[in-house]
PDB file of C-alpha atoms and ligand atoms in Angstrom:
ATOM      1  CA  UNK A 213     -17.580  20.745 -12.655  1.00 44.00           C
ATOM      2  CA  UNK A 214     -16.678  18.385  -9.805  1.00 47.00           C
ATOM      3  CA  UNK A 215     -17.223  20.939  -7.019  1.00 51.00           C
ATOM      4  CA  UNK A 216     -20.524  22.075  -8.602  1.00 53.00           C
ATOM      5  CA  UNK A 217     -21.839  18.499  -8.462  1.00 57.00           C
ATOM      6  CA  UNK A 218     -20.764  18.277  -4.827  1.00 60.00           C
ATOM      7  CA  UNK A 219     -22.686  21.394  -3.818  1.00 59.00           C
ATOM      8  CA  UNK A 220     -25.792  20.799  -5.913  1.00 67.00           C
ATOM      9  CA  UNK A 221     -26.403  17.066  -5.357  1.00 72.00           C
ATOM     10  CA  UNK A 222     -28.929  16.566  -2.519  1.00 73.00           C
ATOM     11  CA  UNK A 223     -27.382  14.660   0.396  1.00 72.00           C
ATOM     12  CA  UNK A 224     -29.335  11.742   1.831  1.00 69.00           C
ATOM     13  CA  UNK A 225     -27.899  10.494   5.122  1.00 67.00           C
ATOM     14  CA  UNK A 226     -27.822   6.689   4.906  1.00 62.00           C
ATOM     15  CA  UNK A 227     -24.724   6.228   7.093  1.00 63.00           C
ATOM     16  CA  UNK A 228     -25.113   3.171   9.310  1.00 65.00           C
ATOM     17  CA  UNK A 229     -22.206   2.962  11.712  1.00 76.00           C
ATOM     18  CA  UNK A 230     -23.366   5.724  14.014  1.00 76.00           C
ATOM     19  CA  UNK A 231     -22.695   4.126  17.382  1.00 88.00           C
ATOM     20  CA  UNK A 232     -19.948   2.200  19.175  1.00 89.00           C
ATOM     21  CA  UNK A 233     -22.569  -0.452  19.978  1.00 90.00           C
ATOM     22  CA  UNK A 234     -23.212  -1.012  16.285  1.00 91.00           C
ATOM     23  CA  UNK A 235     -19.491  -1.441  15.588  1.00 92.00           C
ATOM     24  CA  UNK A 236     -19.265  -3.891  18.521  1.00 92.00           C
ATOM     25  CA  UNK A 237     -22.252  -5.767  17.100  1.00 93.00           C
ATOM     26  CA  UNK A 238     -20.613  -6.043  13.674  1.00 93.00           C
ATOM     27  CA  UNK A 239     -17.362  -7.336  15.206  1.00 94.00           C
ATOM     28  CA  UNK A 240     -19.030  -9.802  17.560  1.00 95.00           C
ATOM     29  CA  UNK A 241     -21.535 -11.105  15.012  1.00 96.00           C
ATOM     30  CA  UNK A 242     -19.552 -11.362  11.798  1.00 97.00           C
ATOM     31  CA  UNK A 243     -15.848 -10.841  12.444  1.00 96.00           C
ATOM     32  CA  UNK A 244     -14.639 -12.499  15.675  1.00 97.00           C
ATOM     33  CA  UNK A 245     -16.519 -15.802  15.119  1.00 98.00           C
ATOM     34  CA  UNK A 246     -14.693 -16.230  11.777  1.00 98.00           C
ATOM     35  CA  UNK A 247     -11.280 -14.877  12.832  1.00 98.00           C
ATOM     36  CA  UNK A 248      -8.476 -17.474  12.754  1.00 98.00           C
ATOM     37  CA  UNK A 249      -7.095 -18.471  16.192  1.00 98.00           C
ATOM     38  CA  UNK A 250      -3.620 -17.265  15.174  1.00 98.00           C
ATOM     39  CA  UNK A 251      -5.006 -13.821  14.317  1.00 98.00           C
ATOM     40  CA  UNK A 252      -6.775 -13.666  17.695  1.00 97.00           C
ATOM     41  CA  UNK A 253      -3.495 -14.617  19.352  1.00 98.00           C
ATOM     42  CA  UNK A 254      -1.581 -11.926  17.466  1.00 98.00           C
ATOM     43  CA  UNK A 255      -4.205  -9.315  18.295  1.00 97.00           C
ATOM     44  CA  UNK A 256      -4.015 -10.228  21.998  1.00 96.00           C
ATOM     45  CA  UNK A 257      -0.210 -10.163  21.951  1.00 97.00           C
ATOM     46  CA  UNK A 258      -0.185  -6.752  20.279  1.00 97.00           C
ATOM     47  CA  UNK A 259      -2.239  -5.261  23.136  1.00 95.00           C
ATOM     48  CA  UNK A 260       0.952  -5.138  25.227  1.00 95.00           C
ATOM     49  CA  UNK A 261       2.673  -2.931  22.605  1.00 97.00           C
ATOM     50  CA  UNK A 262       2.556   0.800  23.423  1.00 96.00           C
ATOM     51  CA  UNK A 263       1.323   1.475  19.854  1.00 96.00           C
ATOM     52  CA  UNK A 264      -1.291  -1.306  19.864  1.00 96.00           C
ATOM     53  CA  UNK A 265      -3.812   1.115  18.329  1.00 96.00           C
ATOM     54  CA  UNK A 266      -1.874   0.875  15.032  1.00 96.00           C
ATOM     55  CA  UNK A 267      -2.895  -2.746  14.374  1.00 96.00           C
ATOM     56  CA  UNK A 268      -5.234  -3.100  11.390  1.00 97.00           C
ATOM     57  CA  UNK A 269      -8.881  -3.297  12.473  1.00 96.00           C
ATOM     58  CA  UNK A 270     -10.149  -6.905  12.242  1.00 97.00           C
ATOM     59  CA  UNK A 271     -13.270  -5.936  10.256  1.00 96.00           C
ATOM     60  CA  UNK A 272     -11.197  -4.136   7.627  1.00 97.00           C
ATOM     61  CA  UNK A 273      -8.796  -7.083   7.555  1.00 98.00           C
ATOM     62  CA  UNK A 274     -11.654  -9.558   7.074  1.00 98.00           C
ATOM     63  CA  UNK A 275     -12.764  -7.546   4.066  1.00 98.00           C
ATOM     64  CA  UNK A 276      -9.207  -7.568   2.758  1.00 98.00           C
ATOM     65  CA  UNK A 277      -9.167 -11.383   2.934  1.00 98.00           C
ATOM     66  CA  UNK A 278     -12.393 -11.397   0.927  1.00 98.00           C
ATOM     67  CA  UNK A 279     -10.751  -9.327  -1.819  1.00 98.00           C
ATOM     68  CA  UNK A 280      -7.557 -11.416  -1.761  1.00 98.00           C
ATOM     69  CA  UNK A 281      -9.624 -14.565  -2.429  1.00 98.00           C
ATOM     70  CA  UNK A 282     -11.822 -12.859  -5.005  1.00 98.00           C
ATOM     71  CA  UNK A 283      -8.850 -11.865  -7.164  1.00 98.00           C
ATOM     72  CA  UNK A 284      -6.864 -15.067  -6.488  1.00 98.00           C
ATOM     73  CA  UNK A 285      -3.967 -13.024  -5.148  1.00 98.00           C
ATOM     74  CA  UNK A 286      -0.661 -14.849  -5.065  1.00 98.00           C
ATOM     75  CA  UNK A 287       2.044 -12.170  -5.297  1.00 98.00           C
ATOM     76  CA  UNK A 288       1.500  -9.314  -2.866  1.00 98.00           C
ATOM     77  CA  UNK A 289       3.273  -6.409  -1.197  1.00 98.00           C
ATOM     78  CA  UNK A 290       2.638  -4.814   2.188  1.00 99.00           C
ATOM     79  CA  UNK A 291       3.928  -1.423   3.279  1.00 98.00           C
ATOM     80  CA  UNK A 292       3.626  -1.055   7.055  1.00 98.00           C
ATOM     81  CA  UNK A 293       3.803  -4.367   8.940  1.00 98.00           C
ATOM     82  CA  UNK A 294       3.955  -3.433  12.655  1.00 98.00           C
ATOM     83  CA  UNK A 295       3.358  -6.678  14.652  1.00 98.00           C
ATOM     84  CA  UNK A 296       1.943  -8.396  11.566  1.00 98.00           C
ATOM     85  CA  UNK A 297      -1.850  -8.675  11.851  1.00 98.00           C
ATOM     86  CA  UNK A 298      -2.550  -7.776   8.209  1.00 98.00           C
ATOM     87  CA  UNK A 299       0.585  -9.677   7.157  1.00 98.00           C
ATOM     88  CA  UNK A 300      -0.536 -12.882   8.901  1.00 98.00           C
ATOM     89  CA  UNK A 301      -4.034 -12.476   7.497  1.00 98.00           C
ATOM     90  CA  UNK A 302      -2.584 -12.185   3.977  1.00 98.00           C
ATOM     91  CA  UNK A 303      -0.244 -15.121   4.517  1.00 98.00           C
ATOM     92  CA  UNK A 304      -3.151 -17.277   5.738  1.00 98.00           C
ATOM     93  CA  UNK A 305      -5.273 -16.296   2.742  1.00 98.00           C
ATOM     94  CA  UNK A 306      -2.959 -16.627  -0.281  1.00 98.00           C
ATOM     95  CA  UNK A 307      -1.964 -20.068  -1.624  1.00 98.00           C
ATOM     96  CA  UNK A 308       0.932 -22.074  -0.146  1.00 98.00           C
ATOM     97  CA  UNK A 309       3.281 -20.964  -2.941  1.00 98.00           C
ATOM     98  CA  UNK A 310       2.182 -17.313  -2.671  1.00 98.00           C
ATOM     99  CA  UNK A 311       4.702 -14.595  -1.766  1.00 98.00           C
ATOM    100  CA  UNK A 312       4.447 -11.380   0.270  1.00 98.00           C
ATOM    101  CA  UNK A 313       7.071  -8.650   0.146  1.00 98.00           C
ATOM    102  CA  UNK A 314       6.615  -6.982   3.538  1.00 98.00           C
ATOM    103  CA  UNK A 315       8.364  -3.685   4.292  1.00 98.00           C
ATOM    104  CA  UNK A 316       8.722  -1.845   7.590  1.00 98.00           C
ATOM    105  CA  UNK A 317      11.354   0.376   9.179  1.00 98.00           C
ATOM    106  CA  UNK A 318      10.752  -1.367  12.511  1.00 98.00           C
ATOM    107  CA  UNK A 319      11.957  -4.967  12.716  1.00 98.00           C
ATOM    108  CA  UNK A 320      11.315  -5.228  16.457  1.00 98.00           C
ATOM    109  CA  UNK A 321       7.516  -4.958  16.111  1.00 98.00           C
ATOM    110  CA  UNK A 322       7.587  -7.606  13.339  1.00 98.00           C
ATOM    111  CA  UNK A 323       9.670  -9.861  15.581  1.00 98.00           C
ATOM    112  CA  UNK A 324       7.112  -9.523  18.351  1.00 98.00           C
ATOM    113  CA  UNK A 325       4.481 -11.203  16.170  1.00 98.00           C
ATOM    114  CA  UNK A 326       6.866 -13.554  14.370  1.00 98.00           C
ATOM    115  CA  UNK A 327       6.436 -16.563  16.716  1.00 98.00           C
ATOM    116  CA  UNK A 328       2.688 -16.523  15.976  1.00 98.00           C
ATOM    117  CA  UNK A 329       3.366 -16.353  12.222  1.00 98.00           C
ATOM    118  CA  UNK A 330       5.823 -19.253  12.530  1.00 98.00           C
ATOM    119  CA  UNK A 331       3.381 -21.329  14.585  1.00 98.00           C
ATOM    120  CA  UNK A 332       0.704 -20.723  11.930  1.00 98.00           C
ATOM    121  CA  UNK A 333       3.070 -22.315   9.368  1.00 98.00           C
ATOM    122  CA  UNK A 334       3.054 -19.435   6.884  1.00 98.00           C
ATOM    123  CA  UNK A 335       6.448 -17.759   7.364  1.00 98.00           C
ATOM    124  CA  UNK A 336       7.784 -19.290   4.128  1.00 98.00           C
ATOM    125  CA  UNK A 337       5.438 -16.975   2.183  1.00 98.00           C
ATOM    126  CA  UNK A 338       6.970 -13.813   3.703  1.00 98.00           C
ATOM    127  CA  UNK A 339       9.994 -11.796   2.627  1.00 98.00           C
ATOM    128  CA  UNK A 340      10.346  -9.168   5.365  1.00 98.00           C
ATOM    129  CA  UNK A 341      12.500  -6.164   4.466  1.00 98.00           C
ATOM    130  CA  UNK A 342      13.559  -3.781   7.230  1.00 98.00           C
ATOM    131  CA  UNK A 343      13.709  -0.452   5.433  1.00 98.00           C
ATOM    132  CA  UNK A 344      12.050   2.779   4.478  1.00 98.00           C
ATOM    133  CA  UNK A 345       9.506   1.724   1.859  1.00 98.00           C
ATOM    134  CA  UNK A 346      10.223   4.228  -0.915  1.00 98.00           C
ATOM    135  CA  UNK A 347      13.765   3.063  -1.795  1.00 98.00           C
ATOM    136  CA  UNK A 348      12.618  -0.576  -1.809  1.00 98.00           C
ATOM    137  CA  UNK A 349       9.752   0.251  -4.171  1.00 98.00           C
ATOM    138  CA  UNK A 350      12.313   2.043  -6.363  1.00 98.00           C
ATOM    139  CA  UNK A 351      14.543  -1.047  -6.366  1.00 98.00           C
ATOM    140  CA  UNK A 352      11.637  -3.344  -7.224  1.00 98.00           C
ATOM    141  CA  UNK A 353      10.690  -1.091 -10.129  1.00 98.00           C
ATOM    142  CA  UNK A 354      14.233  -1.149 -11.506  1.00 98.00           C
ATOM    143  CA  UNK A 355      13.763  -4.891 -12.153  1.00 97.00           C
ATOM    144  CA  UNK A 356      11.520  -5.195 -15.248  1.00 96.00           C
ATOM    145  CA  UNK A 357      10.289  -8.628 -14.099  1.00 96.00           C
ATOM    146  CA  UNK A 358       8.461  -6.961 -11.198  1.00 97.00           C
ATOM    147  CA  UNK A 359       6.531  -4.384 -13.202  1.00 98.00           C
ATOM    148  CA  UNK A 360       2.857  -5.233 -13.638  1.00 98.00           C
ATOM    149  CA  UNK A 361       3.219  -8.558 -11.805  1.00 98.00           C
ATOM    150  CA  UNK A 362       1.805  -7.969  -8.309  1.00 98.00           C
ATOM    151  CA  UNK A 363      -1.785  -9.041  -7.670  1.00 98.00           C
ATOM    152  CA  UNK A 364      -2.326  -7.077  -4.481  1.00 99.00           C
ATOM    153  CA  UNK A 365      -0.859  -4.381  -2.241  1.00 99.00           C
ATOM    154  CA  UNK A 366      -1.752  -3.172   1.239  1.00 98.00           C
ATOM    155  CA  UNK A 367      -0.519   0.263   2.278  1.00 98.00           C
ATOM    156  CA  UNK A 368      -0.636   1.099   5.990  1.00 98.00           C
ATOM    157  CA  UNK A 369       2.481   3.142   6.795  1.00 98.00           C
ATOM    158  CA  UNK A 370       3.305   6.874   6.945  1.00 98.00           C
ATOM    159  CA  UNK A 371       0.203   8.581   5.589  1.00 97.00           C
ATOM    160  CA  UNK A 372       2.185  11.565   4.264  1.00 98.00           C
ATOM    161  CA  UNK A 373       3.714   9.275   1.614  1.00 98.00           C
ATOM    162  CA  UNK A 374       0.518   7.592   0.384  1.00 98.00           C
ATOM    163  CA  UNK A 375       0.599   9.509  -2.918  1.00 98.00           C
ATOM    164  CA  UNK A 376       4.241   8.489  -3.454  1.00 98.00           C
ATOM    165  CA  UNK A 377       3.349   4.871  -2.648  1.00 98.00           C
ATOM    166  CA  UNK A 378       0.379   4.988  -5.003  1.00 98.00           C
ATOM    167  CA  UNK A 379       2.485   6.114  -7.978  1.00 98.00           C
ATOM    168  CA  UNK A 380       4.964   3.282  -7.444  1.00 98.00           C
ATOM    169  CA  UNK A 381       2.512   0.557  -6.432  1.00 98.00           C
ATOM    170  CA  UNK A 382       0.416   1.201  -9.551  1.00 98.00           C
ATOM    171  CA  UNK A 383       3.426   0.324 -11.678  1.00 98.00           C
ATOM    172  CA  UNK A 384       3.943  -2.903  -9.752  1.00 98.00           C
ATOM    173  CA  UNK A 385       0.299  -4.035 -10.007  1.00 98.00           C
ATOM    174  CA  UNK A 386      -1.009  -6.060 -12.924  1.00 98.00           C
ATOM    175  CA  UNK A 387      -4.148  -4.726 -14.662  1.00 98.00           C
ATOM    176  CA  UNK A 388      -7.000  -5.924 -12.431  1.00 98.00           C
ATOM    177  CA  UNK A 389      -4.672  -5.920  -9.406  1.00 98.00           C
ATOM    178  CA  UNK A 390      -5.897  -4.232  -6.232  1.00 98.00           C
ATOM    179  CA  UNK A 391      -4.282  -1.871  -3.737  1.00 98.00           C
ATOM    180  CA  UNK A 392      -5.960  -1.121  -0.407  1.00 98.00           C
ATOM    181  CA  UNK A 393      -5.070   1.952   1.658  1.00 98.00           C
ATOM    182  CA  UNK A 394      -5.805   2.023   5.379  1.00 97.00           C
ATOM    183  CA  UNK A 395      -6.893   5.017   7.496  1.00 97.00           C
ATOM    184  CA  UNK A 396      -8.461   7.029   4.695  1.00 98.00           C
ATOM    185  CA  UNK A 397     -11.156   8.358   7.059  1.00 96.00           C
ATOM    186  CA  UNK A 398      -8.627   8.997   9.889  1.00 96.00           C
ATOM    187  CA  UNK A 399     -10.983   8.672  12.837  1.00 94.00           C
ATOM    188  CA  UNK A 400     -13.683  10.645  11.022  1.00 94.00           C
ATOM    189  CA  UNK A 401     -11.520  13.790  11.142  1.00 95.00           C
ATOM    190  CA  UNK A 402     -11.558  14.155   7.327  1.00 97.00           C
ATOM    191  CA  UNK A 403     -15.161  15.326   7.583  1.00 95.00           C
ATOM    192  CA  UNK A 404     -14.702  17.585  10.613  1.00 94.00           C
ATOM    193  CA  UNK A 405     -14.165  21.323  10.299  1.00 95.00           C
ATOM    194  CA  UNK A 406     -10.479  21.953  10.973  1.00 95.00           C
ATOM    195  CA  UNK A 407     -11.147  23.931  14.158  1.00 95.00           C
ATOM    196  CA  UNK A 408     -13.148  21.029  15.658  1.00 95.00           C
ATOM    197  CA  UNK A 409     -10.685  18.250  14.806  1.00 94.00           C
ATOM    198  CA  UNK A 410      -8.308  17.182  17.620  1.00 94.00           C
ATOM    199  CA  UNK A 411      -4.982  18.982  17.196  1.00 96.00           C
ATOM    200  CA  UNK A 412      -2.994  15.699  17.248  1.00 96.00           C
ATOM    201  CA  UNK A 413      -4.966  14.532  14.192  1.00 95.00           C
ATOM    202  CA  UNK A 414      -4.564  17.646  12.055  1.00 96.00           C
ATOM    203  CA  UNK A 415      -1.389  16.681  10.157  1.00 95.00           C
ATOM    204  CA  UNK A 416      -2.637  13.271   9.020  1.00 97.00           C
ATOM    205  CA  UNK A 417      -6.133  14.702   8.520  1.00 97.00           C
ATOM    206  CA  UNK A 418      -4.848  17.006   5.776  1.00 97.00           C
ATOM    207  CA  UNK A 419      -2.722  14.196   4.276  1.00 98.00           C
ATOM    208  CA  UNK A 420      -5.818  11.969   4.146  1.00 98.00           C
ATOM    209  CA  UNK A 421      -8.036  14.689   2.647  1.00 98.00           C
ATOM    210  CA  UNK A 422      -5.444  15.426  -0.035  1.00 98.00           C
ATOM    211  CA  UNK A 423      -4.964  11.727  -0.793  1.00 98.00           C
ATOM    212  CA  UNK A 424      -8.715  11.019  -0.969  1.00 98.00           C
ATOM    213  CA  UNK A 425      -9.134  13.866  -3.493  1.00 98.00           C
ATOM    214  CA  UNK A 426      -6.144  12.597  -5.460  1.00 98.00           C
ATOM    215  CA  UNK A 427      -7.607   9.077  -5.713  1.00 98.00           C
ATOM    216  CA  UNK A 428     -11.056  10.415  -6.639  1.00 98.00           C
ATOM    217  CA  UNK A 429      -9.445  12.163  -9.633  1.00 98.00           C
ATOM    218  CA  UNK A 430      -7.225   9.242 -10.694  1.00 98.00           C
ATOM    219  CA  UNK A 431      -8.637   7.789 -13.926  1.00 98.00           C
ATOM    220  CA  UNK A 432      -6.114   4.898 -13.860  1.00 98.00           C
ATOM    221  CA  UNK A 433      -8.047   3.140 -11.090  1.00 98.00           C
ATOM    222  CA  UNK A 434     -11.545   2.094 -10.100  1.00 98.00           C
ATOM    223  CA  UNK A 435     -12.055   3.041  -6.454  1.00 98.00           C
ATOM    224  CA  UNK A 436     -14.325   2.317  -3.521  1.00 98.00           C
ATOM    225  CA  UNK A 437     -13.943   3.871  -0.082  1.00 98.00           C
ATOM    226  CA  UNK A 438     -15.334   1.565   2.574  1.00 96.00           C
ATOM    227  CA  UNK A 439     -16.149   2.722   6.144  1.00 94.00           C
ATOM    228  CA  UNK A 440     -14.704  -0.356   7.875  1.00 95.00           C
ATOM    229  CA  UNK A 441     -12.091   0.044  10.583  1.00 95.00           C
ATOM    230  CA  UNK A 442     -10.568   3.506  10.176  1.00 95.00           C
ATOM    231  CA  UNK A 443     -11.728   3.729   6.560  1.00 96.00           C
ATOM    232  CA  UNK A 444     -10.106   1.797   3.741  1.00 97.00           C
ATOM    233  CA  UNK A 445      -9.957   2.683   0.071  1.00 98.00           C
ATOM    234  CA  UNK A 446      -9.720  -0.046  -2.538  1.00 98.00           C
ATOM    235  CA  UNK A 447      -8.274   0.748  -5.957  1.00 98.00           C
ATOM    236  CA  UNK A 448      -8.360  -1.663  -8.889  1.00 98.00           C
ATOM    237  CA  UNK A 449      -5.817  -0.951 -11.607  1.00 98.00           C
ATOM    238  CA  UNK A 450      -7.626  -0.526 -14.918  1.00 98.00           C
TER     239      UNK A 450
HETATM  240  C1  LIG B 278      -0.194   1.328  11.250  1.00 57.85           C
HETATM  241  S1  LIG B 278       1.243   0.434  11.421  1.00 57.85           S
HETATM  242  C2  LIG B 278       0.947  -0.978  10.393  1.00 57.85           C
HETATM  243  C3  LIG B 278      -0.095  -1.898  10.980  1.00 57.85           C
HETATM  244  C4  LIG B 278      -0.129  -3.266  10.345  1.00 57.85           C
HETATM  245  N1  LIG B 278      -0.610  -3.221   8.995  1.00 57.85           N
HETATM  246  C5  LIG B 278      -0.926  -4.225  11.189  1.00 57.85           C
HETATM  247  O1  LIG B 278      -1.819  -4.918  10.666  1.00 57.85           O
HETATM  248  O2  LIG B 278      -0.677  -4.329  12.394  1.00 57.85           O
HETATM  249  C6  LIG B 278       2.363   1.404  10.493  1.00 57.85           C
HETATM  250  C7  LIG B 278       3.738   0.815  10.325  1.00 57.85           C
HETATM  251  O3  LIG B 278       4.403   1.568   9.294  1.00 57.85           O
HETATM  252  C8  LIG B 278       5.757   1.613   9.581  1.00 57.85           C
HETATM  253  N2  LIG B 278       6.322   2.738   8.830  1.00 57.85           N
HETATM  254  C9  LIG B 278       6.141   4.062   9.056  1.00 57.85           C
HETATM  255  N3  LIG B 278       6.799   4.798   8.147  1.00 57.85           N
HETATM  256  C10 LIG B 278       7.395   3.907   7.308  1.00 57.85           C
HETATM  257  C11 LIG B 278       8.194   4.043   6.132  1.00 57.85           C
HETATM  258  N4  LIG B 278       8.520   5.244   5.653  1.00 57.85           N
HETATM  259  N5  LIG B 278       8.626   2.939   5.509  1.00 57.85           N
HETATM  260  C12 LIG B 278       8.297   1.701   6.002  1.00 57.85           C
HETATM  261  N6  LIG B 278       7.547   1.508   7.105  1.00 57.85           N
HETATM  262  C13 LIG B 278       7.091   2.595   7.736  1.00 57.85           C
HETATM  263  C14 LIG B 278       5.825   1.769  11.089  1.00 57.85           C
HETATM  264  O4  LIG B 278       7.064   1.331  11.581  1.00 57.85           O
HETATM  265  C15 LIG B 278       4.646   0.918  11.537  1.00 57.85           C
HETATM  266  O5  LIG B 278       5.068  -0.369  11.937  1.00 57.85           O
HETATM  267  O1  LIG B 279      -1.978   6.410  15.637  1.00 57.85           O
HETATM  268  C1  LIG B 279      -1.650   5.905  14.543  1.00 57.85           C
HETATM  269  C2  LIG B 279      -0.463   6.277  13.926  1.00 57.85           C
HETATM  270  C3  LIG B 279      -0.111   5.703  12.712  1.00 57.85           C
HETATM  271  C4  LIG B 279       1.130   6.052  12.065  1.00 57.85           C
HETATM  272  C5  LIG B 279       1.823   7.198  12.414  1.00 57.85           C
HETATM  273  C6  LIG B 279       3.016   7.509  11.795  1.00 57.85           C
HETATM  274  C7  LIG B 279       3.533   6.676  10.823  1.00 57.85           C
HETATM  275  O2  LIG B 279       4.704   6.961  10.206  1.00 57.85           O
HETATM  276  C8  LIG B 279       2.838   5.531  10.479  1.00 57.85           C
HETATM  277  C9  LIG B 279       1.648   5.235  11.087  1.00 57.85           C
HETATM  278  O3  LIG B 279      -0.902   4.804  12.083  1.00 57.85           O
HETATM  279  C10 LIG B 279      -2.061   4.420  12.663  1.00 57.85           C
HETATM  280  C11 LIG B 279      -2.869   3.468  12.013  1.00 57.85           C
HETATM  281  O4  LIG B 279      -2.501   2.945  10.829  1.00 57.85           O
HETATM  282  C12 LIG B 279      -4.068   3.075  12.600  1.00 57.85           C
HETATM  283  O5  LIG B 279      -4.846   2.137  11.945  1.00 57.85           O
HETATM  284  C13 LIG B 279      -4.480   3.604  13.798  1.00 57.85           C
HETATM  285  C14 LIG B 279      -3.700   4.539  14.464  1.00 57.85           C
HETATM  286  C15 LIG B 279      -2.476   4.950  13.903  1.00 57.85           C
END
């Protein structure tokens, strides 16, 4: 049924972001002028990290802040912190008594951005946990007071585990709560024939394709895949 619809529905190409210039325009017109100074500072600092490319794209992050405000998010969880761009953005956006459980296996990258987070006066909202994410999610779920209580989650870690994260995060979210997944278009490779996709992208490409299909079939959530940054997918728990 699903695949029949895919092959028989006429395709009208209305894609907009077709050039680097257009992306630059979007960033320079609507994102950078509204980006907090502390976020600019963190982004600049991260450029000296060998994995700087992993930082969340500022346009996707700006959209995330929009959603955080829209749903009045107060209790959130982040899987994949790196130097803390999305973490700082969340901390700046939620109320002063809001709380973020932030998980990453790499404390050193978090510590690189920490002085900026401290200077911004939002560290008190953050509980950073240096760990693999799956066992921590398991521990959180063992405490009944956590189930169905989180307003928001951001998942931006090992793509191979996104399905595992989704199953656990859904149990942590309240009905109406939102989880956003980063990199769901993985540099556009999800829509490339396998033989044309760069070899280094193939592993995560298949993880992303599998995950996108999984979300599309998940009746527990409302979804929207948005072509900002590297592609983000928003899911609202029904
Ligand atoms: C793409 S980066 C996160 C970027 C971050 N959201 C930002 O705004 O800069 C991915 C992070 O996930 C972490 N990571 C990878 N596998 C993980 C796992 N199994 N559990 C927890 N963290 C993991 C990495 O250490 C890395 O810092
Ligand atoms: O180039 C990357 C790599 C990752 C990545 C690889 C392996 C992991 O266990 C976690 C993350 O993530 C990225 C990312 O989130 C991004 O926005 C751009 C590039 C990369």
